[in-house]
């Protein structure tokens, strides 16, 4: 009886083992990857500009320098607004006050105050006239213009789509050459942004012409495709 029971138990264990082996899922087919870099771009013409205007004044005392500077900057801001630039598009960038020393550096001989504002010009055609007006009003520092697009993010998304398509075309070529079949995208990493091309800017005594030139909005992506 004991021998019979042992044989029965052994048969049950073997049966369970065989059933587990038969019901096991088949091993997954190994997959491989192709990693490519794709690029896309959209060429556009700038439609807005940002320009900084600064005023620097000297005086014997700190308070006098700061007051004189404030008076001159108020004239510059008024002149910019008179060109149709909204107050919301004019922003103070910096205000500074520093002492001026004698040649040997041991005595304060006066003070220098500086103030700068940044103006966003939503009509590119006004850029030259605004610069002229600010300088005529007393601005003795001008930086810019920095030209751009009001819809830069939408253009960048277009460039991203073109970059993905470029990456897919590259991966398809590589897969066919290697005798593989391209499957789905498993990973994407992006980098890039609006990159301005050289902009022509001319100056003259009577006015300040601004040539908008073009901008190239670029996007670059690194894409991983699975292949079999």
Short mmCIF file of C-alpha atoms in Angstrom, two decimals, residues 66-200:
data_model
loop_
_atom_site.label_atom_id
_atom_site.label_comp_id
_atom_site.label_asym_id
_atom_site.label_seq_id
_atom_site.Cartn_x
_atom_site.Cartn_y
_atom_site.Cartn_z
CA UNK A 66 19.58 110.37 -10.47
CA UNK A 67 17.11 113.25 -10.90
CA UNK A 68 18.66 114.37 -14.17
CA UNK A 69 18.66 110.81 -15.43
CA UNK A 70 15.00 110.33 -14.51
CA UNK A 71 14.04 113.51 -16.34
CA UNK A 72 15.85 112.43 -19.50
CA UNK A 73 14.47 108.88 -19.41
CA UNK A 74 10.93 110.22 -18.99
CA UNK A 75 11.42 112.14 -22.25
CA UNK A 76 12.63 109.00 -24.01
CA UNK A 77 9.67 106.93 -22.78
CA UNK A 78 7.23 109.66 -23.82
CA UNK A 79 8.80 109.77 -27.28
CA UNK A 80 8.49 105.99 -27.65
CA UNK A 81 4.84 106.05 -26.57
CA UNK A 82 4.18 108.87 -29.03
CA UNK A 83 5.14 106.43 -31.79
CA UNK A 84 2.20 104.23 -30.82
CA UNK A 85 4.00 101.81 -28.51
CA UNK A 86 1.72 100.73 -25.65
CA UNK A 87 2.80 101.20 -22.05
CA UNK A 88 2.44 97.43 -21.53
CA UNK A 89 5.19 96.89 -24.12
CA UNK A 90 7.72 99.16 -22.39
CA UNK A 91 9.66 97.64 -19.49
CA UNK A 92 12.47 99.00 -17.32
CA UNK A 93 15.54 96.78 -17.61
CA UNK A 94 17.93 98.40 -15.15
CA UNK A 95 18.64 101.48 -13.04
CA UNK A 96 22.14 102.11 -11.70
CA UNK A 97 24.05 104.78 -9.81
CA UNK A 98 27.82 104.76 -9.31
CA UNK A 99 30.51 107.19 -8.13
CA UNK A 100 33.14 108.66 -10.45
CA UNK A 101 36.66 108.91 -9.05
CA UNK A 102 39.61 111.16 -9.70
CA UNK A 103 42.50 109.93 -11.82
CA UNK A 104 44.41 108.63 -8.83
CA UNK A 105 41.25 107.00 -7.49
CA UNK A 106 41.28 108.53 -4.00
CA UNK A 107 38.52 111.10 -4.39
CA UNK A 108 34.91 111.02 -5.59
CA UNK A 109 34.43 113.72 -8.21
CA UNK A 110 30.82 113.01 -9.16
CA UNK A 111 28.22 110.37 -9.89
CA UNK A 112 26.89 108.58 -12.96
CA UNK A 113 23.29 107.42 -13.22
CA UNK A 114 22.07 105.04 -15.91
CA UNK A 115 18.63 103.78 -16.86
CA UNK A 116 17.51 101.49 -19.66
CA UNK A 117 14.12 100.38 -20.94
CA UNK A 118 13.11 97.67 -23.39
CA UNK A 119 10.34 98.25 -25.92
CA UNK A 120 8.51 95.50 -27.80
CA UNK A 121 7.47 96.74 -31.24
CA UNK A 122 4.61 94.70 -32.61
CA UNK A 123 4.73 96.52 -35.95
CA UNK A 124 8.15 95.93 -37.45
CA UNK A 125 7.79 98.84 -39.84
CA UNK A 126 7.89 101.28 -36.91
CA UNK A 127 11.30 100.15 -35.65
CA UNK A 128 13.39 102.77 -37.41
CA UNK A 129 11.06 105.63 -36.49
CA UNK A 130 10.95 104.55 -32.83
CA UNK A 131 14.76 104.40 -32.64
CA UNK A 132 15.04 107.86 -34.18
CA UNK A 133 12.44 109.31 -31.81
CA UNK A 134 14.14 107.83 -28.74
CA UNK A 135 17.56 109.17 -29.73
CA UNK A 136 16.13 112.60 -30.54
CA UNK A 137 14.54 112.62 -27.07
CA UNK A 138 17.86 111.97 -25.33
CA UNK A 139 18.66 108.26 -25.46
CA UNK A 140 22.42 107.85 -25.76
CA UNK A 141 22.45 104.04 -25.82
CA UNK A 142 20.56 101.77 -28.23
CA UNK A 143 20.73 97.96 -28.31
CA UNK A 144 18.99 95.80 -30.88
CA UNK A 145 16.78 95.32 -32.65
CA UNK A 146 16.19 91.69 -31.71
CA UNK A 147 13.83 90.48 -34.41
CA UNK A 148 11.39 87.64 -33.97
CA UNK A 149 7.95 86.22 -34.63
CA UNK A 150 4.81 86.55 -32.55
CA UNK A 151 3.90 82.93 -33.45
CA UNK A 152 7.36 81.42 -32.87
CA UNK A 153 6.03 78.47 -30.84
CA UNK A 154 3.55 77.44 -33.55
CA UNK A 155 6.32 77.61 -36.15
CA UNK A 156 8.57 75.51 -33.91
CA UNK A 157 5.89 72.83 -33.66
CA UNK A 158 5.76 72.72 -37.46
CA UNK A 159 9.53 72.26 -37.50
CA UNK A 160 9.20 69.42 -34.96
CA UNK A 161 6.74 67.57 -37.23
CA UNK A 162 9.15 67.94 -40.13
CA UNK A 163 11.98 66.63 -37.94
CA UNK A 164 10.02 63.50 -36.99
CA UNK A 165 9.21 62.84 -40.66
CA UNK A 166 12.88 63.29 -41.53
CA UNK A 167 13.89 60.82 -38.82
CA UNK A 168 11.36 58.25 -40.00
CA UNK A 169 12.62 58.49 -43.59
CA UNK A 170 16.20 57.95 -42.42
CA UNK A 171 15.24 54.97 -40.25
CA UNK A 172 13.23 53.42 -43.10
CA UNK A 173 16.24 53.63 -45.41
CA UNK A 174 18.53 52.04 -42.81
CA UNK A 175 16.05 49.26 -42.04
CA UNK A 176 15.58 48.33 -45.70
CA UNK A 177 19.30 48.31 -46.32
CA UNK A 178 19.78 46.00 -43.32
CA UNK A 179 16.90 43.70 -44.25
CA UNK A 180 14.84 44.71 -41.27
CA UNK A 181 11.27 45.82 -40.82
CA UNK A 182 10.62 49.19 -39.16
CA UNK A 183 8.08 49.14 -36.37
CA UNK A 184 6.93 51.79 -33.88
CA UNK A 185 8.71 54.70 -32.22
CA UNK A 186 9.84 53.76 -28.71
CA UNK A 187 11.60 56.96 -27.65
CA UNK A 188 11.97 60.60 -28.76
CA UNK A 189 14.27 63.35 -27.45
CA UNK A 190 14.03 66.89 -28.87
CA UNK A 191 16.24 69.95 -28.91
CA UNK A 192 16.41 73.16 -30.87
CA UNK A 193 14.48 76.40 -31.27
CA UNK A 194 14.22 79.53 -33.39
CA UNK A 195 17.59 80.38 -34.88
CA UNK A 196 17.82 83.82 -36.51
CA UNK A 197 19.76 84.12 -39.72
CA UNK A 198 21.90 87.24 -40.33
CA UNK A 199 19.73 90.35 -40.43
CA UNK A 200 20.69 93.37 -42.51
#
